[in-house]
Tab-separated table of C-alpha atoms in Angstrom:
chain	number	residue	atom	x	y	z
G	1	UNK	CA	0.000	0.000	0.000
G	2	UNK	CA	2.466	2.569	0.811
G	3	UNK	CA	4.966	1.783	-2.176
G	4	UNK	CA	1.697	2.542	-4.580
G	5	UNK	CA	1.082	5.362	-2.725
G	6	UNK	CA	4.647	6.661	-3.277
G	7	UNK	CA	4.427	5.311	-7.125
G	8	UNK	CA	1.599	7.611	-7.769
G	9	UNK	CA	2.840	10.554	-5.581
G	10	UNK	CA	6.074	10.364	-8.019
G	11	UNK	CA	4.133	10.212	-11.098
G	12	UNK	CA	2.739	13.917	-10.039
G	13	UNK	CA	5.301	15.730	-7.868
G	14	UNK	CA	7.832	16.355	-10.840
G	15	UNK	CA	5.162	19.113	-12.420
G	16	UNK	CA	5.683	22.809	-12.484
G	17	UNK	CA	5.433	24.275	-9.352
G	18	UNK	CA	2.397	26.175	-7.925
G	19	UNK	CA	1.864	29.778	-8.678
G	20	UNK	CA	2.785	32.160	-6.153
G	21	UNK	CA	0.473	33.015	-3.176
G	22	UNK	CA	0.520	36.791	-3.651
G	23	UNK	CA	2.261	39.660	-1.470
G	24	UNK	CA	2.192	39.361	1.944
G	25	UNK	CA	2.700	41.600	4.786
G	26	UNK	CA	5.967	41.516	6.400
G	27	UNK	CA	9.341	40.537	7.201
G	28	UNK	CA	10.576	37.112	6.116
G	29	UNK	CA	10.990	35.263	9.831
G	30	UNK	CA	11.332	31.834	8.119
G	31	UNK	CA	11.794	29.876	4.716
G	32	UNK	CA	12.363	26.503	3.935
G	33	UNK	CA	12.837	25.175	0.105
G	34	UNK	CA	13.717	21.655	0.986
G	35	UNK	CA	16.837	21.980	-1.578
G	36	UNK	CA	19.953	20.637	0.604
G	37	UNK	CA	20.920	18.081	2.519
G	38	UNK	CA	20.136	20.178	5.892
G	39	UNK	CA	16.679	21.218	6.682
G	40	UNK	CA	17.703	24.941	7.181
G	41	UNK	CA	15.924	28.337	7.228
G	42	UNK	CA	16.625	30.200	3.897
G	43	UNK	CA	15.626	33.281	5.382
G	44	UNK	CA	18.849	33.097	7.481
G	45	UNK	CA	17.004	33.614	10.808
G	46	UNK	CA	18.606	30.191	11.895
G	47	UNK	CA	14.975	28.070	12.466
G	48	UNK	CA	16.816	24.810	11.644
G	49	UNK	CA	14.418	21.813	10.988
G	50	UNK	CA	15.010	18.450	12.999
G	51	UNK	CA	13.188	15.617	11.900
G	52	UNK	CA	10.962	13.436	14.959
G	53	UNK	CA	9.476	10.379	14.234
G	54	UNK	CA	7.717	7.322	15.372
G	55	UNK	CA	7.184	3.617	14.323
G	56	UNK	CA	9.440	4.346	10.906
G	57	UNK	CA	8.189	7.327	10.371
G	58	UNK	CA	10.422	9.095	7.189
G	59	UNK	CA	10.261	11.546	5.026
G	60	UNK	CA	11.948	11.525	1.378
G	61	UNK	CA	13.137	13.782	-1.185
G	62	UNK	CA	11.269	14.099	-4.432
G	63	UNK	CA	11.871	16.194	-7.135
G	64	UNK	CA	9.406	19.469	-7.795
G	65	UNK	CA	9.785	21.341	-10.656
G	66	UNK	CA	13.117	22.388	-10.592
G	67	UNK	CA	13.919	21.387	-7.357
G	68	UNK	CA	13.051	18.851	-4.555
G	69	UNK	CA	9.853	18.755	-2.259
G	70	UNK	CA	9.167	16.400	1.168
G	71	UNK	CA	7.133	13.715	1.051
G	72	UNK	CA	5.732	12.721	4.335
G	73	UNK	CA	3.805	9.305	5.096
G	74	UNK	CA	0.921	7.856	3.392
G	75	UNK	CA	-2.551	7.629	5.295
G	76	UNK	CA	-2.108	4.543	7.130
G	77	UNK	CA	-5.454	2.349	8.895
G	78	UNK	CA	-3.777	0.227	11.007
G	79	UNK	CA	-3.413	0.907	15.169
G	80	UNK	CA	0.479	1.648	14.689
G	81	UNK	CA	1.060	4.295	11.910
G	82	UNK	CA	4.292	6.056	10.867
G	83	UNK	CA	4.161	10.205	12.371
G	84	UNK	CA	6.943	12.201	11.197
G	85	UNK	CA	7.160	16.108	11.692
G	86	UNK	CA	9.819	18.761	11.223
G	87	UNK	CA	10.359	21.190	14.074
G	88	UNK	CA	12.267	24.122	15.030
G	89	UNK	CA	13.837	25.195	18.347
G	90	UNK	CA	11.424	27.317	20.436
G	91	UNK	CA	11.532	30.725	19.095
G	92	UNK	CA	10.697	33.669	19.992
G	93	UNK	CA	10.302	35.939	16.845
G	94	UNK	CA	7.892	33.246	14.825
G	95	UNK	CA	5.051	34.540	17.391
G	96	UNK	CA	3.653	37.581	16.095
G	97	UNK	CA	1.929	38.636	18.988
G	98	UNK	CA	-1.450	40.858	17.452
G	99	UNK	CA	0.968	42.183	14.573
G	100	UNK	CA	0.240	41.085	11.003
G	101	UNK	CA	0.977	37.207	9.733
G	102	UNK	CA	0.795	35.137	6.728
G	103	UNK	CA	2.789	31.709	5.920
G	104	UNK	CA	1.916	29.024	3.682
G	105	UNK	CA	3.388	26.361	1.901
G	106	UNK	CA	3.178	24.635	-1.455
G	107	UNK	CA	1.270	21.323	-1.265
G	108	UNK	CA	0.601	18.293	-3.454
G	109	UNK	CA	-2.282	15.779	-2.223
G	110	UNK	CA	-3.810	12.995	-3.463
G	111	UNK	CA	-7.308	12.522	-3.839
G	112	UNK	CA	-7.316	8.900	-1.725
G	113	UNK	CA	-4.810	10.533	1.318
G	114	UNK	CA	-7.434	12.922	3.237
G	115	UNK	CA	-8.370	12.428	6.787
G	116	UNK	CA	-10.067	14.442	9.297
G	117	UNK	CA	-7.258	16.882	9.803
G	118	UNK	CA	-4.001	16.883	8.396
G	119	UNK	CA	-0.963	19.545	9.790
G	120	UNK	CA	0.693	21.644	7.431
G	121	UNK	CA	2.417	24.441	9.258
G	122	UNK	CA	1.826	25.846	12.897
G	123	UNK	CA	2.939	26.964	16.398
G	124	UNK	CA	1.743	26.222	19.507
G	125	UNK	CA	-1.960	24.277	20.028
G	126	UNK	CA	-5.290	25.075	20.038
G	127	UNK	CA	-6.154	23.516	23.752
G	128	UNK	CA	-2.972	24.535	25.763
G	129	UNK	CA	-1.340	27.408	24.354
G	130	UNK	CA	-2.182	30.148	21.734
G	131	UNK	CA	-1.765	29.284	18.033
G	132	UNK	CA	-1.493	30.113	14.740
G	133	UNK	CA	-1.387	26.976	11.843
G	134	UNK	CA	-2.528	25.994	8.045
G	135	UNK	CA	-4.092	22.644	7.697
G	136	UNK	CA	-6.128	20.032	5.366
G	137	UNK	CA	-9.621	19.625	6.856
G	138	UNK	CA	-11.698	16.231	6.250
G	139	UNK	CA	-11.879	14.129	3.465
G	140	UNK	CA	-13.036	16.635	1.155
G	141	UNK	CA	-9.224	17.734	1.562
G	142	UNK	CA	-10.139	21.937	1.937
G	143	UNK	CA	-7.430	23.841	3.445
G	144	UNK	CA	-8.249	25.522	6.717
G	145	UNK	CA	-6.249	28.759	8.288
G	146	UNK	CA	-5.942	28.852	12.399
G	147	UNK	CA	-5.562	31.454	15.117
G	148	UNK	CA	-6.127	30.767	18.548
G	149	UNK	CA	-5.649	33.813	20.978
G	150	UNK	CA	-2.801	33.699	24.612
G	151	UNK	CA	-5.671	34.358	26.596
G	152	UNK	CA	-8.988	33.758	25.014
G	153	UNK	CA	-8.897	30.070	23.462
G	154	UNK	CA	-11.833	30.296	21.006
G	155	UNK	CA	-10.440	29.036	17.396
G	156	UNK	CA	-10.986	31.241	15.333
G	157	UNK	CA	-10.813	29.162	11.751
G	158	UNK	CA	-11.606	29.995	7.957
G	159	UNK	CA	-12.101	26.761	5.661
G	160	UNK	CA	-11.363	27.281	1.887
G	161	UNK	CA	-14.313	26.842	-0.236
G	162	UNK	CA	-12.150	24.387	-2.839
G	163	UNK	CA	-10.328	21.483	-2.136
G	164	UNK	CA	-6.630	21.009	-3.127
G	165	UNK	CA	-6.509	17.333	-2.997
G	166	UNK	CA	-6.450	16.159	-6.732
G	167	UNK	CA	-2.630	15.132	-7.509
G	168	UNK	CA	-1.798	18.698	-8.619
G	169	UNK	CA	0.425	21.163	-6.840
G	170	UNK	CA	-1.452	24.080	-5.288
G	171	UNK	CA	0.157	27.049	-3.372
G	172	UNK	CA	-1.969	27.906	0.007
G	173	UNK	CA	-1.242	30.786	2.516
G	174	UNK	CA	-2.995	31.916	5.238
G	175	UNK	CA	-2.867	36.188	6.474
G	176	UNK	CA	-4.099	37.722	8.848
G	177	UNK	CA	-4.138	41.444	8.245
G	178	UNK	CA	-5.510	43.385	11.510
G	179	UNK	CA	-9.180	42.143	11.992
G	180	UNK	CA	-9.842	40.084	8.656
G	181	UNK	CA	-7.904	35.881	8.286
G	182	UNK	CA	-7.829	34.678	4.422
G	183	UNK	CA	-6.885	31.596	3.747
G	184	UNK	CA	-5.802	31.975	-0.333
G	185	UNK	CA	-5.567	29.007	-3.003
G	186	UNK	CA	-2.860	29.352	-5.923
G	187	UNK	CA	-2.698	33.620	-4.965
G	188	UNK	CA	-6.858	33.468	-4.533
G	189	UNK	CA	-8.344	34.374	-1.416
G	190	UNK	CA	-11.337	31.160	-1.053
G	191	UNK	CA	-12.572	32.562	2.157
G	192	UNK	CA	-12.433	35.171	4.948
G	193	UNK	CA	-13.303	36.122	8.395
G	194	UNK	CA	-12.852	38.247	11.357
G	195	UNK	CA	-11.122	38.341	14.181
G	196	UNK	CA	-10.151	40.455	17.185
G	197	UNK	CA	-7.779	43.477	16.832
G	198	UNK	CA	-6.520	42.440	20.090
G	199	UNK	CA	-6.146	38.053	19.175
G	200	UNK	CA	-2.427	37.633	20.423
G	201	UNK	CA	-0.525	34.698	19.591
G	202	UNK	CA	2.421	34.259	21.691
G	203	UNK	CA	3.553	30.552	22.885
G	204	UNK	CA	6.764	28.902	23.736
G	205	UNK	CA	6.331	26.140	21.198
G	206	UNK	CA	8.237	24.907	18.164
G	207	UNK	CA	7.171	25.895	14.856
G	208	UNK	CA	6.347	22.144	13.168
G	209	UNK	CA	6.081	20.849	9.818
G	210	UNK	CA	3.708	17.943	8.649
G	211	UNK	CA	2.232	17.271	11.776
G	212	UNK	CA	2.296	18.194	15.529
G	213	UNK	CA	4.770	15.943	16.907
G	214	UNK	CA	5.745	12.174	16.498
G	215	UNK	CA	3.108	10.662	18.884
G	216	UNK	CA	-0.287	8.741	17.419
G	217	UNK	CA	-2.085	11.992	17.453
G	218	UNK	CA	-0.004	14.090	15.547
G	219	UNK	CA	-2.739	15.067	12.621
G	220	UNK	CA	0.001	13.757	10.658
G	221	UNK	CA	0.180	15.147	6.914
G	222	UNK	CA	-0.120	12.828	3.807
G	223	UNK	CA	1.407	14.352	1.240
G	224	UNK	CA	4.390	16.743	-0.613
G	225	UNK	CA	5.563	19.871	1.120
G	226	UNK	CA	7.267	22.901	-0.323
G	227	UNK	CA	8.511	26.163	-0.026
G	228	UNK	CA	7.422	26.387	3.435
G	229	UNK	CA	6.958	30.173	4.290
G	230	UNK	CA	6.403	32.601	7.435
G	231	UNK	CA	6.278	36.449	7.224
G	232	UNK	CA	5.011	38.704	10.760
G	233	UNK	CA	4.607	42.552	10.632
């Protein structure tokens, strides 16, 4: 099952990659083009990936246009399933605090590899600590932006009204630009809403990749990551 699953997620992932997600509103605070051998932060902030994993979790280089993309794990069934995630150091300047956001990443999904919730990008979590995190929602496969305020907990969430999971490589962001969270689709806002001018998100927590951790519920992502991207101001 999973070497099919990798079969067809080669077939697709050497395409031209997605279109750009449009300006955003800051400073560069991380970057991360999955080119080298290291997992580093092009931005040259120093947010240095580390890979966790559990029960053979792995992720593998595969080539994307005219460079190389992460593929994480296939959806797996069974009681023990592969989790692998990338994660930073705690640090500091990824929380924004109630300035200006938006990050994203380039994603390739296939149509049979949804679940109830699959981790792109984020910081902190939703039930013990503020938040702010892009993610695949159900099996319908719609991307989903998050922010989840230091001292009021509510989510706030906006759910794209397309899905991205048809074999083809789409570029997602999420900004949140004083009161108003987008989440955009290929550079096309797909949905909106508001928030408080005063939502802070400020947490000592990693920044992570693909999933929240390496433990069974990690809302562990399915697919091909790219260009991984973070800008606050």
């Amino acid at each position: 099952m999973r070497s099919s699953w990798f079969a067809m997620l080669l077939a697709v992932v050497a395409g031209v990659p997605a279109a750009a997600s449009g300006p955003s509103p800051g400073v560069m605070m991380a970057r991360y083009t999955f080119n080298g051998r290291a997992i580093v932060d092009a931005s040259g902030r120093g947010h240095t990936l580390s890979v966790i994993s559990g029960h053979g979790g792995e992720v593998r280089s595969v080539v994307h246009g005219q460079g190389m993309a992460l593929a994480f794990p296939a959806r797996c069934a069974t009681p023990v399933c592969p989790h692998v995630a990338l994660q930073t150091p705690t640090s500091a300047d990824l929380n924004p605090g109630t300035r200006d956001i938006a990050y994203g990443a380039d994603v390739l999904l296939l149509p049979g590899q949804t679940s109830k919730g699959q981790n792109i990008v984020q910081k902190g979590y939703s039930t013990t600590s503020s938040q702010w995190k892009l993610q695949i929602d159900g099996a319908a496969g719609r991307p989903s932006c998050v922010l989840v305020d230091d001292k009021k907990p509510a989510i706030r969430m906006i759910t794209s009204a397309v899905s991205v999971a048809d074999g083809r490589w789409h570029a997602l962001a999420c900004r949140r630009a004083g009161t108003l969270l987008t989440v955009l689709v290929d550079g096309v806002a797909r949905g909106s809403t508001a928030v408080p001018a005063k939502l802070s998100v400020s947490n000592e927590r990693p920044l992570s990749i693909g999933g929240k951790g390496a433990f069974a519920d990690n809302d562990q992502f399915n697919g091909a990551l790219d260009n991984v991207w973070v800008e606050i101001g």
